[in-house]
Amino acid sequence: MSGSGKTTVAGLLAERLGWPHRDADEFHSAGNRAKMAAGQPLDDADRAPWLAAIGAWLDEQAAAHRPAVVTCSALKRSYRDRLLRGRPGARLLYLHGTRELVRARLEARHGHFFPAALLDSQFADLQEPQPDEHPVVVEVDQPPGAVVEAALSLLDLAAPSAPSAPSAPPEEAPMSEQTHRSAGPTGDQWELRRGGQRAVVVELGGALRQYEAGGVPLLDGFAADEPVTSGRGQLLVPWPNRVGGGRYRFDGADLQLPLSEPEHRNAIHGLLRWVPWRLLARSGEALRVGTTLHPQPGYPFLLEVYAEYRLTDDGLEVLVSAVNAGTARAPYGVGQHPYLTVGTGLVDTALLTVPARLRLTTDEDGLPTGEEPVEGTEYDFRSARPIGAQVLDTAFTGLERDEAGRAVVRLAHPSGRRGTDVWLGEGTRYVQVYTGDTLGQPGRRRRGVAVEAMSCPADAFRTGTGLTVLEPGAGHVLRWGLRPWGAADGAAIR
């Protein structure tokens, strides 16, 4: 609607793509402009020729094979139907903001024919896009550049560029009136669907709670009314695994992190697991969440962090990116902690494949002491074999990759007829495999196998092994995903 920032966003979007751009205001008649300037809302009859003119321009661009961007306050479903029906290449991008935020923007705008007094009439007419319209919804309480990045990525118009620092701090805005607030322990639950696949991401920590295909659970996750335990599905930022003693030295400063694993006097799994992440953009099969890691004791650096989840025909893709928004260099690592299941009760009979030449040896506190080849040892899973009674809490490296640059860890049902591949893409140099033998809840031990994509191993803040150092304005990307295969109970998974 007017005041959502659509003209600014559309202009930036068109500039990034090199496409022509027209604003809907250009298609209004002089009479419509005069009516709105006088504080009178338009009715359907007023808008009919306006929509027809926009549609005609879209058809001109399509006939010339020119992709283009147009803005339009298509508040009603009938308006959008007129613009989208018969134009299969058209995509709908909905810029969503609260009434309070939009009003504040309209009141701050000067010299425009649409007055803030007409805002109530817009909200009265608004019929939010429904799933069958396949909208991409982007929240506008963030800088225009961030809105464009989210739109580009979720519309799949272009691969997102390397993350860059935001042009301005996000505006503070009330929570959306249209967004349900959950009273559960992990906050809002955001569901994605595509074909027979379903994934659920939660507000707390931006964690992946559930993923299933063909009705078959592929993760040993947690219910909507349960708290997160044992790192299930959590994002590990700005380091995965452990920092010994929580103490490290960086750029001449001695820094002390909180000891979040007190039994071993370690700092474990980063600083963002227990903070709310904001929903930034969503569609029926993809979403983007983000949060800010503010400077704090032990980590005096400023990061903007994003996670994007997308269902495709091939499975679930995850992208985790971070940008150093501060003025000093920052040490950085990242990982994610899903537990896989193939429905065997315990993991002992499941078949595991890990395409790694090396494993990291560790001390009694789980900190690396060196590397050794897996060949000829019980840690050699380069060919599929049952896990058996073997206890794994092991980091692997020296990953063998395919032509696409991906290493694939596979967990398969004992029959070998179905399972899940965890592919490790850009930014993943290590993988931690954990059979859950030391979990605090005995009933959950060895029920699933954690396969953790990591950019660096444990203790990287102290040793520097695999550590990424982010210069001011620089970013890092980690890509991984889940690919189900085979069939279960007669239902095709892939």
Short mmCIF file of C-alpha atoms in Angstrom, two decimals:
data_model
loop_
_atom_site.label_atom_id
_atom_site.label_comp_id
_atom_site.label_asym_id
_atom_site.label_seq_id
_atom_site.Cartn_x
_atom_site.Cartn_y
_atom_site.Cartn_z
CA MET A 1 0.00 0.00 0.00
CA SER A 2 0.99 3.62 -0.18
CA GLY A 3 3.78 4.27 2.32
CA SER A 4 5.16 0.74 2.24
CA GLY A 5 8.25 1.90 0.34
CA LYS A 6 7.28 0.10 -2.86
CA THR A 7 8.52 2.86 -5.20
CA THR A 8 11.94 2.92 -3.53
CA VAL A 9 12.21 -0.86 -3.42
CA ALA A 10 11.01 -1.32 -7.00
CA GLY A 11 13.55 1.22 -8.23
CA LEU A 12 16.40 -0.52 -6.43
CA LEU A 13 15.18 -3.92 -7.60
CA ALA A 14 15.00 -2.79 -11.22
CA GLU A 15 18.45 -1.21 -10.96
CA ARG A 16 19.98 -4.42 -9.58
CA LEU A 17 18.38 -6.48 -12.35
CA GLY A 18 18.83 -3.98 -15.18
CA TRP A 19 15.11 -4.09 -15.93
CA PRO A 20 12.70 -1.26 -16.89
CA HIS A 21 10.51 0.05 -14.08
CA ARG A 22 7.23 1.93 -13.94
CA ASP A 23 5.42 3.20 -10.87
CA ALA A 24 1.66 2.71 -10.61
CA ASP A 25 1.17 6.41 -9.92
CA GLU A 26 2.19 7.07 -13.53
CA PHE A 27 -0.90 5.17 -14.73
CA HIS A 28 -3.46 7.18 -12.71
CA SER A 29 -5.69 9.60 -14.54
CA ALA A 30 -5.66 13.28 -13.63
CA GLY A 31 -9.11 12.77 -12.15
CA ASN A 32 -7.91 10.00 -9.84
CA ARG A 33 -4.99 12.11 -8.67
CA ALA A 34 -7.25 15.07 -7.95
CA LYS A 35 -9.72 12.89 -6.07
CA MET A 36 -7.04 11.44 -3.79
CA ALA A 37 -5.43 14.84 -3.25
CA ALA A 38 -8.84 16.05 -2.05
CA GLY A 39 -8.90 13.27 0.55
CA GLN A 40 -11.42 11.08 -1.29
CA PRO A 41 -10.59 7.38 -1.59
CA LEU A 42 -10.84 5.72 -5.00
CA ASP A 43 -13.52 3.12 -5.62
CA ASP A 44 -13.46 0.06 -7.89
CA ALA A 45 -14.78 2.06 -10.84
CA ASP A 46 -11.97 4.60 -10.47
CA ARG A 47 -9.35 1.86 -10.32
CA ALA A 48 -10.59 -0.21 -13.27
CA PRO A 49 -8.95 1.88 -16.06
CA TRP A 50 -5.85 2.26 -13.92
CA LEU A 51 -5.46 -1.53 -13.59
CA ALA A 52 -6.16 -1.94 -17.30
CA ALA A 53 -3.36 0.51 -18.15
CA ILE A 54 -0.90 -1.33 -15.90
CA GLY A 55 -1.87 -4.65 -17.46
CA ALA A 56 -1.42 -3.25 -20.96
CA TRP A 57 2.09 -2.08 -20.08
CA LEU A 58 2.93 -5.53 -18.67
CA ASP A 59 1.75 -7.10 -21.93
CA GLU A 60 3.91 -4.71 -23.95
CA GLN A 61 6.97 -5.74 -21.96
CA ALA A 62 6.15 -9.44 -22.30
CA ALA A 63 5.61 -9.12 -26.06
CA ALA A 64 9.04 -7.50 -26.34
CA HIS A 65 10.57 -10.23 -24.10
CA ARG A 66 11.60 -7.58 -21.57
CA PRO A 67 11.31 -8.57 -17.90
CA ALA A 68 10.16 -5.54 -15.93
CA VAL A 69 9.16 -4.25 -12.50
CA VAL A 70 5.90 -2.37 -11.80
CA THR A 71 4.47 -1.16 -8.50
CA CYS A 72 0.77 -1.21 -7.73
CA SER A 73 -1.43 -0.84 -4.65
CA ALA A 74 -3.36 -3.97 -5.62
CA LEU A 75 -5.10 -4.07 -2.28
CA LYS A 76 -7.98 -6.37 -3.25
CA ARG A 77 -7.80 -9.92 -4.51
CA SER A 78 -9.86 -8.93 -7.55
CA TYR A 79 -7.25 -6.32 -8.51
CA ARG A 80 -4.42 -8.84 -8.30
CA ASP A 81 -6.44 -11.36 -10.27
CA ARG A 82 -6.81 -8.82 -13.07
CA LEU A 83 -3.05 -8.26 -13.15
CA LEU A 84 -1.86 -11.86 -12.70
CA ARG A 85 -4.47 -13.93 -14.52
CA GLY A 86 -3.33 -14.83 -18.02
CA ARG A 87 0.21 -13.65 -17.26
CA PRO A 88 1.94 -16.82 -16.02
CA GLY A 89 5.35 -15.15 -15.86
CA ALA A 90 4.21 -12.49 -13.39
CA ARG A 91 5.30 -12.76 -9.75
CA LEU A 92 3.75 -11.03 -6.76
CA LEU A 93 5.97 -9.28 -4.21
CA TYR A 94 4.04 -8.06 -1.16
CA LEU A 95 5.71 -5.41 1.02
CA HIS A 96 4.22 -5.93 4.45
CA GLY A 97 4.27 -3.40 7.28
CA THR A 98 2.22 -2.54 10.34
CA ARG A 99 -0.38 0.20 10.31
CA GLU A 100 1.78 2.25 12.71
CA LEU A 101 4.87 2.01 10.54
CA VAL A 102 3.05 2.86 7.32
CA ARG A 103 1.30 5.82 8.98
CA ALA A 104 4.60 7.17 10.27
CA ARG A 105 6.09 7.01 6.79
CA LEU A 106 3.10 8.70 5.17
CA GLU A 107 3.12 11.50 7.73
CA ALA A 108 6.83 12.06 7.08
CA ARG A 109 6.30 12.24 3.32
CA HIS A 110 5.82 15.65 1.75
CA GLY A 111 4.71 16.76 -1.71
CA HIS A 112 2.83 13.57 -2.60
CA PHE A 113 -0.80 13.61 -3.73
CA PHE A 114 -1.75 10.69 -1.42
CA PRO A 115 -2.42 12.03 2.11
CA ALA A 116 -1.94 10.09 5.35
CA ALA A 117 -5.65 10.61 6.05
CA LEU A 118 -6.49 7.98 3.41
CA LEU A 119 -4.52 5.26 5.17
CA ASP A 120 -7.57 3.86 6.97
CA SER A 121 -9.37 3.45 3.65
CA GLN A 122 -6.41 1.43 2.33
CA PHE A 123 -6.41 -0.90 5.32
CA ALA A 124 -10.19 -1.25 4.99
CA ASP A 125 -9.74 -2.41 1.38
CA LEU A 126 -6.70 -4.59 2.04
CA GLN A 127 -7.16 -8.30 1.37
CA GLU A 128 -3.77 -9.86 2.08
CA PRO A 129 -2.41 -12.25 -0.56
CA GLN A 130 -3.33 -15.88 0.01
CA PRO A 131 -1.13 -18.96 -0.50
CA ASP A 132 -2.71 -19.78 -3.87
CA GLU A 133 -1.43 -16.43 -5.17
CA HIS A 134 2.13 -17.60 -4.37
CA PRO A 135 3.27 -14.26 -2.94
CA VAL A 136 6.74 -13.46 -1.72
CA VAL A 137 6.19 -11.41 1.44
CA VAL A 138 8.94 -9.09 2.67
CA GLU A 139 8.73 -7.16 5.92
CA VAL A 140 9.47 -3.46 5.40
CA ASP A 141 10.76 -2.63 8.88
CA GLN A 142 14.31 -3.01 7.54
CA PRO A 143 16.49 -0.89 5.23
CA PRO A 144 15.45 -0.81 1.55
CA GLY A 145 18.66 -2.57 0.52
CA ALA A 146 17.85 -5.47 2.86
CA VAL A 147 14.31 -5.64 1.47
CA VAL A 148 15.74 -5.90 -2.05
CA GLU A 149 18.24 -8.60 -1.05
CA ALA A 150 15.45 -10.67 0.49
CA ALA A 151 13.18 -10.17 -2.53
CA LEU A 152 15.88 -11.13 -5.02
CA SER A 153 16.72 -14.28 -3.13
CA LEU A 154 13.19 -15.53 -2.44
CA LEU A 155 11.98 -14.67 -5.95
CA ASP A 156 15.00 -16.64 -7.18
CA LEU A 157 15.69 -13.94 -9.75
CA ALA A 158 19.42 -13.93 -9.11
CA ALA A 159 21.77 -15.61 -6.71
CA PRO A 160 22.30 -13.30 -3.74
CA SER A 161 25.57 -11.46 -3.91
CA ALA A 162 28.11 -11.72 -1.14
CA PRO A 163 26.57 -10.19 1.97
CA SER A 164 27.33 -6.53 2.51
CA ALA A 165 26.82 -4.22 5.42
CA PRO A 166 23.35 -2.65 5.66
CA SER A 167 23.12 0.95 4.54
CA ALA A 168 21.30 2.02 7.68
CA PRO A 169 20.20 0.48 10.97
CA PRO A 170 16.77 -1.18 10.82
CA GLU A 171 13.83 0.98 11.87
CA GLU A 172 12.17 0.01 15.11
CA ALA A 173 8.55 -0.96 14.47
CA PRO A 174 5.77 -2.71 16.35
CA MET A 175 5.20 -6.38 15.67
CA SER A 176 2.91 -6.94 12.70
CA GLU A 177 -0.78 -6.99 13.51
CA GLN A 178 -1.12 -9.82 11.00
CA THR A 179 1.55 -12.03 12.60
CA HIS A 180 0.41 -14.51 15.22
CA ARG A 181 2.41 -14.39 18.41
CA SER A 182 2.98 -17.81 19.92
CA ALA A 183 3.05 -18.33 23.66
CA GLY A 184 5.09 -21.51 23.18
CA PRO A 185 8.67 -21.91 24.40
CA THR A 186 10.19 -21.33 20.93
CA GLY A 187 7.97 -18.43 19.81
CA ASP A 188 6.45 -18.12 16.36
CA GLN A 189 6.36 -21.21 14.15
CA TRP A 190 6.93 -20.57 10.41
CA GLU A 191 5.86 -23.40 8.13
CA LEU A 192 7.09 -24.10 4.60
CA ARG A 193 5.45 -26.52 2.16
CA ARG A 194 6.30 -27.80 -1.29
CA GLY A 195 4.80 -30.93 -2.81
CA GLY A 196 5.00 -33.58 -0.10
CA GLN A 197 7.65 -31.71 1.88
CA ARG A 198 7.07 -29.73 5.06
CA ALA A 199 9.54 -27.77 7.19
CA VAL A 200 9.05 -25.67 10.32
CA VAL A 201 11.41 -22.92 11.51
CA VAL A 202 11.01 -21.27 14.90
CA GLU A 203 11.52 -17.73 16.15
CA LEU A 204 13.86 -18.74 18.98
CA GLY A 205 17.32 -18.92 17.47
CA GLY A 206 15.94 -19.28 13.93
CA ALA A 207 16.16 -23.04 14.51
CA LEU A 208 14.94 -25.77 12.15
CA ARG A 209 12.33 -27.62 14.21
CA GLN A 210 10.93 -30.13 11.74
CA TYR A 211 11.44 -31.48 8.23
CA GLU A 212 9.46 -34.27 6.61
CA ALA A 213 8.89 -35.62 3.11
CA GLY A 214 6.00 -37.80 2.02
CA GLY A 215 4.74 -37.73 5.61
CA VAL A 216 7.99 -39.29 6.86
CA PRO A 217 9.95 -37.39 9.57
CA LEU A 218 13.58 -36.95 8.53
CA LEU A 219 14.69 -35.08 11.66
CA ASP A 220 14.63 -36.05 15.31
CA GLY A 221 13.36 -32.58 16.13
CA PHE A 222 11.00 -31.21 18.76
CA ALA A 223 7.31 -30.32 19.07
CA ALA A 224 5.88 -26.81 18.95
CA ASP A 225 5.12 -26.91 22.69
CA GLU A 226 8.56 -28.24 23.66
CA PRO A 227 11.74 -26.30 24.44
CA VAL A 228 14.85 -26.84 22.34
CA THR A 229 17.23 -29.36 23.86
CA SER A 230 20.65 -30.66 22.84
CA GLY A 231 21.09 -28.01 20.13
CA ARG A 232 18.40 -29.56 17.88
CA GLY A 233 18.30 -27.66 14.61
CA GLN A 234 20.01 -24.64 16.14
CA LEU A 235 22.20 -22.13 14.34
CA LEU A 236 25.68 -21.86 15.86
CA VAL A 237 26.98 -18.29 15.47
CA PRO A 238 29.65 -16.85 15.77
CA TRP A 239 31.36 -20.16 16.47
CA PRO A 240 30.30 -23.82 16.31
CA ASN A 241 31.24 -26.39 18.91
CA ARG A 242 33.53 -25.23 21.72
CA VAL A 243 36.03 -22.59 22.78
CA GLY A 244 38.29 -24.02 25.47
CA GLY A 245 37.93 -22.12 28.72
CA GLY A 246 35.99 -19.51 26.75
CA ARG A 247 39.23 -17.53 26.59
CA TYR A 248 40.97 -16.43 23.40
CA ARG A 249 43.23 -13.69 22.09
CA PHE A 250 42.34 -11.66 19.01
CA ASP A 251 44.11 -8.65 17.53
CA GLY A 252 46.08 -8.10 20.72
CA ALA A 253 43.14 -8.30 23.12
CA ASP A 254 42.46 -11.06 25.67
CA LEU A 255 38.75 -11.93 25.61
CA GLN A 256 36.62 -14.09 27.92
CA LEU A 257 33.33 -15.66 26.77
CA PRO A 258 30.63 -16.92 29.16
CA LEU A 259 31.20 -20.56 30.08
CA SER A 260 28.00 -22.07 28.66
CA GLU A 261 29.33 -25.63 29.09
CA PRO A 262 30.40 -25.29 32.74
CA GLU A 263 31.04 -29.01 33.30
CA HIS A 264 33.98 -28.77 30.88
CA ARG A 265 34.66 -25.03 31.38
CA ASN A 266 33.97 -24.32 27.71
CA ALA A 267 31.96 -21.77 25.76
CA ILE A 268 29.74 -23.75 23.42
CA HIS A 269 27.77 -23.18 20.21
CA GLY A 270 27.87 -19.40 19.92
CA LEU A 271 25.72 -16.57 21.19
CA LEU A 272 22.52 -16.59 19.13
CA ARG A 273 20.77 -19.83 20.09
CA TRP A 274 18.55 -18.24 22.74
CA VAL A 275 17.63 -14.92 21.14
CA PRO A 276 14.57 -14.23 18.96
CA TRP A 277 15.17 -13.99 15.21
CA ARG A 278 12.98 -11.67 13.12
CA LEU A 279 10.98 -12.83 10.13
CA LEU A 280 12.24 -10.70 7.23
CA ALA A 281 10.62 -12.32 4.20
CA ARG A 282 8.55 -15.37 3.36
CA SER A 283 6.77 -17.28 0.64
CA GLY A 284 4.96 -20.61 0.73
CA GLU A 285 8.21 -22.52 0.26
CA ALA A 286 10.97 -20.19 1.50
CA LEU A 287 11.67 -17.75 4.30
CA ARG A 288 14.41 -15.42 5.50
CA VAL A 289 15.05 -14.63 9.15
CA GLY A 290 17.68 -12.47 10.76
CA THR A 291 19.06 -10.96 13.92
CA THR A 292 21.80 -8.61 15.12
CA LEU A 293 24.67 -9.85 17.24
CA HIS A 294 25.53 -6.79 19.32
CA PRO A 295 28.94 -6.24 20.96
CA GLN A 296 29.10 -7.87 24.39
CA PRO A 297 31.64 -9.16 26.92
CA GLY A 298 33.86 -11.72 25.24
CA TYR A 299 32.70 -10.79 21.73
CA PRO A 300 32.89 -6.99 21.24
CA PHE A 301 31.90 -7.12 17.56
CA LEU A 302 28.78 -6.18 15.59
CA LEU A 303 27.31 -8.70 13.13
CA GLU A 304 24.15 -8.79 11.05
CA VAL A 305 23.17 -12.44 10.62
CA TYR A 306 20.62 -14.00 8.27
CA ALA A 307 19.34 -17.52 7.63
CA GLU A 308 17.33 -18.56 4.61
CA TYR A 309 15.41 -21.83 4.32
CA ARG A 310 14.04 -22.95 0.94
CA LEU A 311 12.19 -26.08 -0.19
CA THR A 312 13.01 -27.22 -3.72
CA ASP A 313 12.18 -30.28 -5.80
CA ASP A 314 15.43 -31.72 -4.45
CA GLY A 315 14.88 -31.10 -0.74
CA LEU A 316 15.64 -28.38 1.80
CA GLU A 317 18.35 -25.79 1.15
CA VAL A 318 19.80 -23.64 3.94
CA LEU A 319 21.93 -20.52 3.60
CA VAL A 320 23.44 -18.79 6.63
CA SER A 321 25.16 -15.47 6.05
CA ALA A 322 26.79 -12.89 8.27
CA VAL A 323 28.12 -9.37 7.71
CA ASN A 324 30.55 -7.48 9.89
CA ALA A 325 28.60 -4.26 10.45
CA GLY A 326 31.16 -2.86 12.88
CA THR A 327 34.40 -0.96 12.51
CA ALA A 328 36.82 -3.61 13.76
CA ARG A 329 37.86 -7.01 12.39
CA ALA A 330 35.83 -9.88 13.85
CA PRO A 331 36.61 -13.61 14.31
CA TYR A 332 33.83 -15.77 12.91
CA GLY A 333 32.65 -19.34 12.55
CA VAL A 334 29.26 -20.90 11.91
CA GLY A 335 27.46 -24.22 11.97
CA GLN A 336 24.04 -25.83 12.32
CA HIS A 337 22.95 -28.78 14.44
CA PRO A 338 20.16 -30.99 12.97
CA TYR A 339 19.58 -34.56 14.16
CA LEU A 340 18.68 -37.02 11.38
CA THR A 341 16.53 -40.10 11.75
CA VAL A 342 15.62 -42.97 9.44
CA GLY A 343 12.94 -44.30 11.79
CA THR A 344 14.96 -47.13 13.34
CA GLY A 345 14.35 -46.24 16.98
CA LEU A 346 18.07 -46.29 17.74
CA VAL A 347 20.73 -45.38 15.21
CA ASP A 348 22.74 -48.58 15.64
CA THR A 349 21.38 -50.30 12.53
CA ALA A 350 21.36 -47.17 10.35
CA LEU A 351 23.91 -47.04 7.52
CA LEU A 352 26.29 -44.07 7.66
CA THR A 353 28.50 -42.64 4.91
CA VAL A 354 30.95 -39.80 5.61
CA PRO A 355 33.19 -38.89 2.65
CA ALA A 356 36.11 -37.68 4.74
CA ARG A 357 39.80 -38.62 4.73
CA LEU A 358 40.60 -37.15 8.14
CA ARG A 359 39.10 -36.96 11.59
CA LEU A 360 40.02 -34.65 14.46
CA THR A 361 41.31 -36.25 17.64
CA THR A 362 40.12 -34.64 20.87
CA ASP A 363 40.87 -34.51 24.58
CA GLU A 364 38.49 -35.25 27.46
CA ASP A 365 36.90 -31.79 27.09
CA GLY A 366 36.08 -32.26 23.41
CA LEU A 367 38.84 -29.94 22.18
CA PRO A 368 40.92 -30.93 19.12
CA THR A 369 44.44 -32.24 19.65
CA GLY A 370 45.28 -33.06 16.04
CA GLU A 371 44.19 -34.81 12.84
CA GLU A 372 44.60 -38.39 11.71
CA PRO A 373 43.62 -40.36 8.59
CA VAL A 374 40.47 -42.44 8.96
CA GLU A 375 41.79 -45.21 6.72
CA GLY A 376 42.12 -48.46 8.63
CA THR A 377 40.32 -47.10 11.71
CA GLU A 378 36.83 -47.45 13.16
CA TYR A 379 36.13 -43.91 11.95
CA ASP A 380 36.33 -44.81 8.27
CA PHE A 381 32.79 -44.35 6.95
CA ARG A 382 33.76 -43.55 3.36
CA SER A 383 31.74 -46.62 2.37
CA ALA A 384 28.30 -47.13 3.89
CA ARG A 385 28.23 -49.34 6.98
CA PRO A 386 26.10 -49.71 10.12
CA ILE A 387 26.94 -47.43 13.00
CA GLY A 388 26.60 -50.33 15.42
CA ALA A 389 27.53 -49.58 19.00
CA GLN A 390 30.15 -47.03 17.97
CA VAL A 391 30.08 -43.76 19.90
CA LEU A 392 30.58 -40.75 17.65
CA ASP A 393 31.15 -37.16 18.66
CA THR A 394 33.66 -36.63 15.91
CA ALA A 395 34.66 -33.85 13.55
CA PHE A 396 35.73 -34.85 10.05
CA THR A 397 37.58 -32.89 7.37
CA GLY A 398 39.40 -33.62 4.12
CA LEU A 399 35.97 -33.89 2.54
CA GLU A 400 35.60 -35.46 -0.88
CA ARG A 401 33.37 -33.30 -3.07
CA ASP A 402 31.41 -33.84 -6.26
CA GLU A 403 31.56 -31.73 -9.42
CA ALA A 404 29.20 -29.19 -7.85
CA GLY A 405 31.63 -28.73 -4.95
CA ARG A 406 29.41 -30.56 -2.47
CA ALA A 407 30.37 -33.25 0.03
CA VAL A 408 27.50 -35.61 0.87
CA VAL A 409 26.99 -37.34 4.22
CA ARG A 410 24.35 -40.07 3.97
CA LEU A 411 22.21 -41.69 6.64
CA ALA A 412 20.27 -44.66 5.24
CA HIS A 413 17.71 -47.14 6.53
CA PRO A 414 19.18 -50.63 7.14
CA SER A 415 17.39 -51.79 3.98
CA GLY A 416 19.43 -49.31 1.96
CA ARG A 417 16.26 -48.32 0.11
CA ARG A 418 15.68 -44.91 1.66
CA GLY A 419 17.41 -42.23 3.65
CA THR A 420 18.61 -38.64 3.73
CA ASP A 421 21.68 -36.98 2.28
CA VAL A 422 23.20 -33.97 4.01
CA TRP A 423 25.06 -31.98 1.37
CA LEU A 424 27.76 -29.58 2.45
CA GLY A 425 28.36 -26.68 0.09
CA GLU A 426 30.00 -23.26 0.16
CA GLY A 427 31.69 -22.39 3.44
CA THR A 428 31.49 -25.92 4.93
CA ARG A 429 34.98 -27.26 5.57
CA TYR A 430 34.19 -29.54 8.50
CA VAL A 431 31.35 -31.79 9.61
CA GLN A 432 30.63 -33.01 13.14
CA VAL A 433 28.85 -36.37 13.51
CA TYR A 434 27.29 -37.06 16.93
CA THR A 435 25.31 -40.12 17.99
CA GLY A 436 23.93 -38.43 21.09
CA ASP A 437 25.36 -40.78 23.71
CA THR A 438 25.94 -37.99 26.24
CA LEU A 439 22.63 -36.16 25.93
CA GLY A 440 21.13 -34.95 29.19
CA GLN A 441 17.86 -36.74 28.42
CA PRO A 442 18.62 -40.48 28.45
CA GLY A 443 15.47 -41.27 26.46
CA ARG A 444 16.77 -39.22 23.51
CA ARG A 445 20.20 -40.81 23.33
CA ARG A 446 21.10 -42.50 20.03
CA ARG A 447 17.65 -41.76 18.59
CA GLY A 448 19.12 -39.56 15.90
CA VAL A 449 22.48 -38.67 14.39
CA ALA A 450 23.53 -35.02 14.47
CA VAL A 451 25.26 -34.11 11.21
CA GLU A 452 26.56 -30.59 11.71
CA ALA A 453 27.81 -28.47 8.81
CA MET A 454 30.63 -26.27 10.13
CA SER A 455 32.92 -23.63 8.70
CA CYS A 456 35.60 -24.36 11.30
CA PRO A 457 36.31 -26.97 13.99
CA ALA A 458 36.05 -26.65 17.74
CA ASP A 459 38.42 -24.19 19.44
CA ALA A 460 39.05 -22.20 16.25
CA PHE A 461 38.96 -18.93 18.21
CA ARG A 462 42.03 -20.10 20.12
CA THR A 463 43.89 -22.10 17.47
CA GLY A 464 42.95 -20.13 14.36
CA THR A 465 42.27 -23.39 12.48
CA GLY A 466 39.66 -22.74 9.81
CA LEU A 467 38.80 -19.40 11.43
CA THR A 468 37.25 -16.70 9.24
CA VAL A 469 38.27 -13.12 10.00
CA LEU A 470 35.65 -10.66 8.78
CA GLU A 471 36.94 -7.25 7.82
CA PRO A 472 34.49 -4.37 8.35
CA GLY A 473 31.75 -4.66 5.72
CA ALA A 474 32.80 -8.17 4.69
CA GLY A 475 30.55 -11.21 4.81
CA HIS A 476 30.58 -15.00 4.99
CA VAL A 477 28.17 -17.58 3.56
CA LEU A 478 27.51 -21.17 4.64
CA ARG A 479 25.35 -23.42 2.43
CA TRP A 480 24.06 -26.87 3.25
CA GLY A 481 20.91 -28.90 2.72
CA LEU A 482 18.90 -32.08 3.16
CA ARG A 483 17.99 -34.33 0.23
CA PRO A 484 15.59 -37.22 0.94
CA TRP A 485 15.70 -40.23 -1.34
CA GLY A 486 13.97 -43.60 -1.70
CA ALA A 487 10.49 -44.54 -0.45
CA ALA A 488 8.79 -45.44 2.82
CA ASP A 489 5.52 -47.31 3.33
CA GLY A 490 4.91 -47.18 -0.40
CA ALA A 491 5.02 -43.36 -0.52
CA ALA A 492 7.63 -41.78 -2.75
CA ILE A 493 9.98 -39.42 -0.99
CA ARG A 494 11.98 -38.40 -4.06
#
